[in-house]
Each structure stands twice: as structure tokens, then as C-alpha cells.
PDB file of C-alpha atoms in Angstrom:
ATOM      1  CA  UNK A   1     -33.719 -39.441   6.499  1.00 37.00           C
ATOM      2  CA  UNK A   2     -32.807 -37.775   2.854  1.00 36.00           C
ATOM      3  CA  UNK A   3     -36.100 -38.648   1.290  1.00 38.00           C
ATOM      4  CA  UNK A   4     -38.122 -37.819   4.548  1.00 40.00           C
ATOM      5  CA  UNK A   5     -36.361 -34.567   4.967  1.00 40.00           C
ATOM      6  CA  UNK A   6     -37.314 -33.930   0.858  1.00 41.00           C
ATOM      7  CA  UNK A   7     -40.782 -34.549   1.541  1.00 41.00           C
ATOM      8  CA  UNK A   8     -41.446 -32.134   4.545  1.00 41.00           C
ATOM      9  CA  UNK A   9     -42.179 -29.330   2.721  1.00 44.00           C
ATOM     10  CA  UNK A  10     -44.370 -27.407   5.857  1.00 49.00           C
ATOM     11  CA  UNK A  11     -41.344 -27.475   8.135  1.00 54.00           C
ATOM     12  CA  UNK A  12     -44.042 -28.001  11.304  1.00 58.00           C
ATOM     13  CA  UNK A  13     -44.477 -30.748  13.674  1.00 61.00           C
ATOM     14  CA  UNK A  14     -43.071 -34.010  13.442  1.00 72.00           C
ATOM     15  CA  UNK A  15     -41.800 -32.859   9.571  1.00 76.00           C
ATOM     16  CA  UNK A  16     -39.588 -30.258  11.666  1.00 76.00           C
ATOM     17  CA  UNK A  17     -37.810 -33.029  13.934  1.00 81.00           C
ATOM     18  CA  UNK A  18     -37.177 -34.933  10.772  1.00 82.00           C
ATOM     19  CA  UNK A  19     -35.471 -32.007   9.275  1.00 82.00           C
ATOM     20  CA  UNK A  20     -33.449 -31.537  12.622  1.00 83.00           C
ATOM     21  CA  UNK A  21     -32.936 -35.255  12.900  1.00 85.00           C
ATOM     22  CA  UNK A  22     -31.652 -35.165   8.946  1.00 87.00           C
ATOM     23  CA  UNK A  23     -29.095 -32.047  10.232  1.00 87.00           C
ATOM     24  CA  UNK A  24     -27.650 -34.019  12.817  1.00 87.00           C
ATOM     25  CA  UNK A  25     -26.868 -36.892  10.520  1.00 89.00           C
ATOM     26  CA  UNK A  26     -25.361 -34.657   8.120  1.00 89.00           C
ATOM     27  CA  UNK A  27     -23.224 -32.978  10.921  1.00 86.00           C
ATOM     28  CA  UNK A  28     -22.020 -36.377  12.260  1.00 88.00           C
ATOM     29  CA  UNK A  29     -20.719 -37.717   8.715  1.00 88.00           C
ATOM     30  CA  UNK A  30     -19.504 -34.859   7.267  1.00 88.00           C
ATOM     31  CA  UNK A  31     -15.886 -35.753   7.896  1.00 83.00           C
ATOM     32  CA  UNK A  32     -16.459 -39.472   7.251  1.00 85.00           C
ATOM     33  CA  UNK A  33     -18.565 -39.200   4.494  1.00 86.00           C
ATOM     34  CA  UNK A  34     -17.568 -35.673   3.223  1.00 83.00           C
ATOM     35  CA  UNK A  35     -18.518 -36.030  -0.589  1.00 87.00           C
ATOM     36  CA  UNK A  36     -21.797 -37.221  -0.114  1.00 88.00           C
ATOM     37  CA  UNK A  37     -22.586 -34.750   2.817  1.00 87.00           C
ATOM     38  CA  UNK A  38     -21.592 -31.836   0.313  1.00 87.00           C
ATOM     39  CA  UNK A  39     -24.416 -32.956  -1.922  1.00 89.00           C
ATOM     40  CA  UNK A  40     -26.757 -33.481   0.779  1.00 88.00           C
ATOM     41  CA  UNK A  41     -26.438 -30.140   2.284  1.00 88.00           C
ATOM     42  CA  UNK A  42     -26.505 -28.215  -1.051  1.00 89.00           C
ATOM     43  CA  UNK A  43     -29.556 -30.230  -1.978  1.00 89.00           C
ATOM     44  CA  UNK A  44     -31.214 -29.604   0.932  1.00 87.00           C
ATOM     45  CA  UNK A  45     -30.200 -25.657   1.255  1.00 87.00           C
ATOM     46  CA  UNK A  46     -31.592 -25.053  -2.408  1.00 90.00           C
ATOM     47  CA  UNK A  47     -34.615 -26.595  -1.335  1.00 86.00           C
ATOM     48  CA  UNK A  48     -35.073 -24.641   1.649  1.00 84.00           C
ATOM     49  CA  UNK A  49     -34.524 -27.127   4.472  1.00 84.00           C
ATOM     50  CA  UNK A  50     -31.823 -24.678   6.620  1.00 83.00           C
ATOM     51  CA  UNK A  51     -30.574 -25.795   9.590  1.00 85.00           C
ATOM     52  CA  UNK A  52     -31.817 -23.473  12.508  1.00 79.00           C
ATOM     53  CA  UNK A  53     -30.887 -23.263  16.018  1.00 76.00           C
ATOM     54  CA  UNK A  54     -28.298 -25.948  17.272  1.00 79.00           C
ATOM     55  CA  UNK A  55     -27.945 -27.432  13.726  1.00 82.00           C
ATOM     56  CA  UNK A  56     -26.921 -24.478  11.894  1.00 82.00           C
ATOM     57  CA  UNK A  57     -24.360 -24.190  14.648  1.00 83.00           C
ATOM     58  CA  UNK A  58     -23.007 -27.591  14.243  1.00 83.00           C
ATOM     59  CA  UNK A  59     -23.030 -26.888  10.389  1.00 86.00           C
ATOM     60  CA  UNK A  60     -21.015 -23.875  10.586  1.00 82.00           C
ATOM     61  CA  UNK A  61     -18.426 -25.675  12.722  1.00 84.00           C
ATOM     62  CA  UNK A  62     -18.113 -28.520  10.004  1.00 86.00           C
ATOM     63  CA  UNK A  63     -18.250 -26.286   6.905  1.00 85.00           C
ATOM     64  CA  UNK A  64     -16.105 -23.812   7.835  1.00 84.00           C
ATOM     65  CA  UNK A  65     -13.588 -26.637   9.309  1.00 85.00           C
ATOM     66  CA  UNK A  66     -13.242 -24.848  12.562  1.00 83.00           C
ATOM     67  CA  UNK A  67     -14.459 -27.749  14.586  1.00 83.00           C
ATOM     68  CA  UNK A  68     -11.678 -30.027  13.289  1.00 86.00           C
ATOM     69  CA  UNK A  69      -9.137 -27.215  13.590  1.00 87.00           C
ATOM     70  CA  UNK A  70     -10.357 -26.804  17.449  1.00 85.00           C
ATOM     71  CA  UNK A  71      -9.974 -30.626  18.139  1.00 88.00           C
ATOM     72  CA  UNK A  72      -6.519 -30.977  16.583  1.00 90.00           C
ATOM     73  CA  UNK A  73      -5.118 -27.831  18.775  1.00 88.00           C
ATOM     74  CA  UNK A  74      -6.588 -28.318  22.126  1.00 89.00           C
ATOM     75  CA  UNK A  75      -5.904 -25.220  24.392  1.00 90.00           C
ATOM     76  CA  UNK A  76      -4.591 -23.000  21.977  1.00 90.00           C
ATOM     77  CA  UNK A  77      -7.208 -20.269  22.631  1.00 90.00           C
ATOM     78  CA  UNK A  78      -7.001 -20.221  26.273  1.00 91.00           C
ATOM     79  CA  UNK A  79      -3.097 -20.192  25.735  1.00 92.00           C
ATOM     80  CA  UNK A  80      -3.186 -16.677  23.394  1.00 91.00           C
ATOM     81  CA  UNK A  81      -5.977 -15.189  25.254  1.00 91.00           C
ATOM     82  CA  UNK A  82      -3.717 -15.537  28.354  1.00 92.00           C
ATOM     83  CA  UNK A  83      -0.986 -14.050  26.690  1.00 90.00           C
ATOM     84  CA  UNK A  84      -3.166 -11.169  25.343  1.00 88.00           C
ATOM     85  CA  UNK A  85      -4.393 -10.424  28.515  1.00 88.00           C
ATOM     86  CA  UNK A  86      -0.536 -10.171  29.797  1.00 87.00           C
ATOM     87  CA  UNK A  87       0.304  -8.233  26.927  1.00 85.00           C
ATOM     88  CA  UNK A  88      -2.467  -5.560  27.997  1.00 84.00           C
ATOM     89  CA  UNK A  89      -1.372  -5.481  31.249  1.00 82.00           C
ATOM     90  CA  UNK A  90       2.161  -4.531  30.588  1.00 80.00           C
ATOM     91  CA  UNK A  91       1.164  -1.873  27.827  1.00 76.00           C
ATOM     92  CA  UNK A  92       1.738   1.006  30.700  1.00 66.00           C
ATOM     93  CA  UNK A  93       4.591  -0.493  32.282  1.00 67.00           C
ATOM     94  CA  UNK A  94       7.129  -1.947  29.660  1.00 67.00           C
ATOM     95  CA  UNK A  95       8.052  -1.589  26.239  1.00 72.00           C
ATOM     96  CA  UNK A  96       5.480  -2.940  23.933  1.00 76.00           C
ATOM     97  CA  UNK A  97       5.963  -2.198  19.912  1.00 80.00           C
ATOM     98  CA  UNK A  98       3.967   0.713  18.499  1.00 82.00           C
ATOM     99  CA  UNK A  99       2.178  -1.669  16.396  1.00 84.00           C
ATOM    100  CA  UNK A 100       0.908  -3.985  18.722  1.00 84.00           C
ATOM    101  CA  UNK A 101      -0.060  -1.507  21.287  1.00 84.00           C
ATOM    102  CA  UNK A 102      -2.111   0.541  18.451  1.00 87.00           C
ATOM    103  CA  UNK A 103      -3.737  -2.833  17.829  1.00 88.00           C
ATOM    104  CA  UNK A 104      -4.722  -3.115  21.330  1.00 86.00           C
ATOM    105  CA  UNK A 105      -6.096   0.433  21.418  1.00 87.00           C
ATOM    106  CA  UNK A 106      -8.244  -0.203  18.372  1.00 89.00           C
ATOM    107  CA  UNK A 107      -9.829  -2.838  19.826  1.00 90.00           C
ATOM    108  CA  UNK A 108     -10.695  -1.379  22.771  1.00 87.00           C
ATOM    109  CA  UNK A 109     -12.000   1.441  20.623  1.00 87.00           C
ATOM    110  CA  UNK A 110     -14.167  -0.531  18.275  1.00 89.00           C
ATOM    111  CA  UNK A 111     -15.625  -3.629  20.486  1.00 89.00           C
ATOM    112  CA  UNK A 112     -18.150  -0.985  21.922  1.00 87.00           C
ATOM    113  CA  UNK A 113     -19.392  -0.071  18.538  1.00 83.00           C
ATOM    114  CA  UNK A 114     -19.492  -3.282  17.234  1.00 82.00           C
ATOM    115  CA  UNK A 115     -23.578  -3.208  16.396  1.00 83.00           C
ATOM    116  CA  UNK A 116     -23.909  -1.769  12.472  1.00 78.00           C
ATOM    117  CA  UNK A 117     -27.877  -2.628  12.955  1.00 82.00           C
ATOM    118  CA  UNK A 118     -30.649  -3.113  15.626  1.00 83.00           C
ATOM    119  CA  UNK A 119     -30.287  -6.814  14.864  1.00 83.00           C
ATOM    120  CA  UNK A 120     -26.872  -6.780  16.447  1.00 85.00           C
ATOM    121  CA  UNK A 121     -27.735  -4.640  19.231  1.00 84.00           C
ATOM    122  CA  UNK A 122     -30.479  -6.670  20.468  1.00 84.00           C
ATOM    123  CA  UNK A 123     -28.098  -9.197  20.602  1.00 86.00           C
ATOM    124  CA  UNK A 124     -25.570  -7.876  22.551  1.00 87.00           C
ATOM    125  CA  UNK A 125     -27.255  -5.302  24.639  1.00 85.00           C
ATOM    126  CA  UNK A 126     -29.982  -7.171  26.532  1.00 78.00           C
ATOM    127  CA  UNK A 127     -30.854  -4.100  28.827  1.00 80.00           C
ATOM    128  CA  UNK A 128     -30.934  -0.582  28.065  1.00 80.00           C
ATOM    129  CA  UNK A 129     -30.106  -0.059  31.761  1.00 81.00           C
ATOM    130  CA  UNK A 130     -26.243  -0.475  30.591  1.00 81.00           C
ATOM    131  CA  UNK A 131     -26.522   1.967  27.608  1.00 79.00           C
ATOM    132  CA  UNK A 132     -24.582   4.851  29.501  1.00 79.00           C
ATOM    133  CA  UNK A 133     -22.024   2.618  30.442  1.00 80.00           C
ATOM    134  CA  UNK A 134     -21.668   1.402  26.963  1.00 80.00           C
ATOM    135  CA  UNK A 135     -21.146   4.983  25.491  1.00 76.00           C
ATOM    136  CA  UNK A 136     -18.269   5.685  28.178  1.00 77.00           C
ATOM    137  CA  UNK A 137     -16.155   2.126  27.030  1.00 78.00           C
ATOM    138  CA  UNK A 138     -14.502   3.576  23.844  1.00 67.00           C
ATOM    139  CA  UNK A 139     -12.926   6.169  26.151  1.00 69.00           C
ATOM    140  CA  UNK A 140     -12.178   4.052  29.158  1.00 68.00           C
ATOM    141  CA  UNK A 141      -8.342   3.656  29.864  1.00 64.00           C
ATOM    142  CA  UNK A 142      -8.623   1.271  33.325  1.00 69.00           C
ATOM    143  CA  UNK A 143     -10.387  -2.086  33.852  1.00 76.00           C
ATOM    144  CA  UNK A 144     -11.783  -1.822  30.250  1.00 82.00           C
ATOM    145  CA  UNK A 145     -12.168  -5.930  30.464  1.00 82.00           C
ATOM    146  CA  UNK A 146     -14.056  -5.747  33.687  1.00 81.00           C
ATOM    147  CA  UNK A 147     -16.279  -3.086  32.676  1.00 82.00           C
ATOM    148  CA  UNK A 148     -17.122  -4.402  29.693  1.00 86.00           C
ATOM    149  CA  UNK A 149     -18.290  -7.800  31.485  1.00 84.00           C
ATOM    150  CA  UNK A 150     -20.550  -5.419  33.410  1.00 83.00           C
ATOM    151  CA  UNK A 151     -22.332  -4.472  29.965  1.00 86.00           C
ATOM    152  CA  UNK A 152     -22.018  -7.658  28.317  1.00 86.00           C
ATOM    153  CA  UNK A 153     -20.654 -11.240  28.535  1.00 86.00           C
ATOM    154  CA  UNK A 154     -20.955 -11.323  24.702  1.00 88.00           C
ATOM    155  CA  UNK A 155     -19.139  -8.228  24.306  1.00 89.00           C
ATOM    156  CA  UNK A 156     -16.702  -9.954  26.233  1.00 90.00           C
ATOM    157  CA  UNK A 157     -16.557 -12.776  24.335  1.00 90.00           C
ATOM    158  CA  UNK A 158     -15.823 -10.528  21.069  1.00 92.00           C
ATOM    159  CA  UNK A 159     -12.961  -8.470  22.877  1.00 92.00           C
ATOM    160  CA  UNK A 160     -11.404 -12.066  23.965  1.00 93.00           C
ATOM    161  CA  UNK A 161     -11.199 -13.595  20.484  1.00 93.00           C
ATOM    162  CA  UNK A 162     -10.059 -10.069  18.651  1.00 93.00           C
ATOM    163  CA  UNK A 163      -7.337 -10.142  21.579  1.00 92.00           C
ATOM    164  CA  UNK A 164      -6.553 -13.652  21.256  1.00 92.00           C
ATOM    165  CA  UNK A 165      -6.075 -13.248  17.656  1.00 92.00           C
ATOM    166  CA  UNK A 166      -4.133 -10.007  17.711  1.00 90.00           C
ATOM    167  CA  UNK A 167      -1.401 -11.845  19.711  1.00 87.00           C
ATOM    168  CA  UNK A 168      -1.340 -15.060  16.963  1.00 88.00           C
ATOM    169  CA  UNK A 169      -1.021 -12.984  14.505  1.00 85.00           C
ATOM    170  CA  UNK A 170       0.912  -9.874  15.795  1.00 79.00           C
ATOM    171  CA  UNK A 171       3.510  -9.918  13.025  1.00 79.00           C
ATOM    172  CA  UNK A 172       1.197  -9.755  10.066  1.00 82.00           C
ATOM    173  CA  UNK A 173      -2.356  -8.465  10.603  1.00 83.00           C
ATOM    174  CA  UNK A 174      -2.926  -8.306  14.562  1.00 86.00           C
ATOM    175  CA  UNK A 175      -6.004  -6.167  13.978  1.00 90.00           C
ATOM    176  CA  UNK A 176      -7.674  -4.006  11.552  1.00 89.00           C
ATOM    177  CA  UNK A 177     -11.024  -2.047  11.665  1.00 86.00           C
ATOM    178  CA  UNK A 178     -13.854  -4.256  10.166  1.00 88.00           C
ATOM    179  CA  UNK A 179     -12.615  -7.425  11.961  1.00 92.00           C
ATOM    180  CA  UNK A 180     -14.945  -6.736  15.115  1.00 92.00           C
ATOM    181  CA  UNK A 181     -17.882  -7.056  12.828  1.00 91.00           C
ATOM    182  CA  UNK A 182     -16.831 -10.250  10.986  1.00 91.00           C
ATOM    183  CA  UNK A 183     -16.536 -11.826  14.625  1.00 92.00           C
ATOM    184  CA  UNK A 184     -19.906 -10.117  15.908  1.00 91.00           C
ATOM    185  CA  UNK A 185     -21.780 -11.851  12.895  1.00 88.00           C
ATOM    186  CA  UNK A 186     -20.010 -15.087  14.241  1.00 86.00           C
ATOM    187  CA  UNK A 187     -20.873 -14.711  17.414  1.00 87.00           C
ATOM    188  CA  UNK A 188     -24.230 -14.317  16.673  1.00 85.00           C
ATOM    189  CA  UNK A 189     -24.392 -17.444  14.395  1.00 79.00           C
ATOM    190  CA  UNK A 190     -23.179 -19.567  17.179  1.00 79.00           C
ATOM    191  CA  UNK A 191     -25.506 -17.725  19.642  1.00 74.00           C
ATOM    192  CA  UNK A 192     -27.088 -21.237  20.927  1.00 67.00           C
ATOM    193  CA  UNK A 193     -23.408 -22.673  21.794  1.00 65.00           C
ATOM    194  CA  UNK A 194     -22.067 -19.762  23.193  1.00 64.00           C
ATOM    195  CA  UNK A 195     -24.920 -19.180  25.596  1.00 63.00           C
ATOM    196  CA  UNK A 196     -25.754 -22.568  26.557  1.00 63.00           C
ATOM    197  CA  UNK A 197     -21.875 -22.511  27.726  1.00 59.00           C
ATOM    198  CA  UNK A 198     -21.922 -19.575  29.736  1.00 58.00           C
ATOM    199  CA  UNK A 199     -25.030 -20.918  31.856  1.00 58.00           C
ATOM    200  CA  UNK A 200     -22.723 -23.731  32.813  1.00 57.00           C
ATOM    201  CA  UNK A 201     -19.982 -21.491  33.469  1.00 51.00           C
ATOM    202  CA  UNK A 202     -17.479 -22.643  30.673  1.00 48.00           C
ATOM    203  CA  UNK A 203     -17.571 -19.472  28.388  1.00 45.00           C
ATOM    204  CA  UNK A 204     -13.961 -20.021  26.809  1.00 47.00           C
ATOM    205  CA  UNK A 205     -14.376 -23.384  26.010  1.00 44.00           C
ATOM    206  CA  UNK A 206     -16.877 -22.547  23.520  1.00 47.00           C
ATOM    207  CA  UNK A 207     -15.138 -19.309  22.024  1.00 48.00           C
ATOM    208  CA  UNK A 208     -12.413 -21.947  20.856  1.00 46.00           C
ATOM    209  CA  UNK A 209     -15.008 -22.840  18.089  1.00 45.00           C
ATOM    210  CA  UNK A 210     -14.893 -19.467  16.427  1.00 47.00           C
ATOM    211  CA  UNK A 211     -11.045 -18.893  16.366  1.00 47.00           C
ATOM    212  CA  UNK A 212      -9.944 -20.295  12.932  1.00 44.00           C
ATOM    213  CA  UNK A 213      -6.271 -21.285  13.956  1.00 45.00           C
ATOM    214  CA  UNK A 214      -4.134 -21.151  10.617  1.00 46.00           C
ATOM    215  CA  UNK A 215      -1.652 -23.774  10.131  1.00 40.00           C
ATOM    216  CA  UNK A 216       1.930 -23.119  10.480  1.00 43.00           C
TER     217      UNK A 216
END
């Protein structure tokens, strides 16, 4: 596969299929033959054989290490998200620390404006009809999550990930401005996996792959 991919310079037709098969092989062998797979990956990238679509997502998962952390921590994301939603529901009823309350407020304020360029906007907003709702979201005080879902399921995923991390790292970082852009970029990179998951009505499972769980 290595030799065939190297000779596939036009990236079209059958040669593209060979390149895709090569990236599939690298993804499968990444953990068991890590050193040699890193060498092959470096060679291919420097020679213009970049992974696209599903292969790009699979390589992000393995190079970042999040695939292996997710496998080692099943259900952690769902637990954190459940805690985060419970905390949000208690903000107006119980004594939540000021720092955590401010972090949750900043997430709600920043998520609707996580589109610094047209590329981001095209990804998150697929219909111009929802733009009036989007402009109102930052000042929305009630049912933010439900209204966000109507605007963009991908923005809802962004909000969920930031909430989950806020609870996970609540005593150190929790949330700071700019984290929304980082997660937005990662969601765009994982788009093929995330959206195929939503079509099968399992959106939360794939969001696990974006969360990088730090080792205790």
C-alpha cells in the first residue's frame, strides 16, 4: 500500500481509492505499530497525500490520542454532560459558586458567536431562516439549550462539549473565552463522524471523541 500510494500522484479515480485504503491501514495499525505508522504518516503528508473525509477524522482521533482515551473512559462524557445540565438547571434555585455561574454564563454568551469566518458560518448555520433566532440567543435567559437546538444541532453539540468540560475542570479552568473557537474547529474536523452519528440518532456518543479526558 505504501508504494502504491507514493505513485498515485494525480489523486483521482482508482489512485484515490488506494490512498484511502492506505490511510485506513495506518489508522488500524496506529496503536500496534506506532513508530512505523508515524513515519509513513509524515512521509505521505509531506508528499501531498492528505487524508480526507472519514480518513481525516480517524487520523485526528489517533494522532491526538482521544480515540484511546475515549475507549479507556466509556460513558465519562455522558456523565459529565448530565452533571452540567443539572448544574445549569440549579443556577437560579441553589447556591452555585460565582466562578461556575460566570463560566456557564460565558458559554451561553459565546456559543452563538463561535463563527469567526464565513467557513464556520456555513458549517454551523445551514439555513438563513434561523439567523434572527441566532442573534437573540446570547441574551436568552430561559430554555437556551432548546432554542439553540432549533438554530443549529452542531451549535448544540458545541454547547454540550463546553458544558461537560466546564464541569470536569471546574476548579482550574472551567471555561475561558476562546475555547469555543477551539471546539468549533474540532467539530468541523470531525464533521463526517458527527453528522453520520446524528443521522442514526446517536449524537452524544460521537461527541465523546472530541473530549480529551485528562488523566488523573
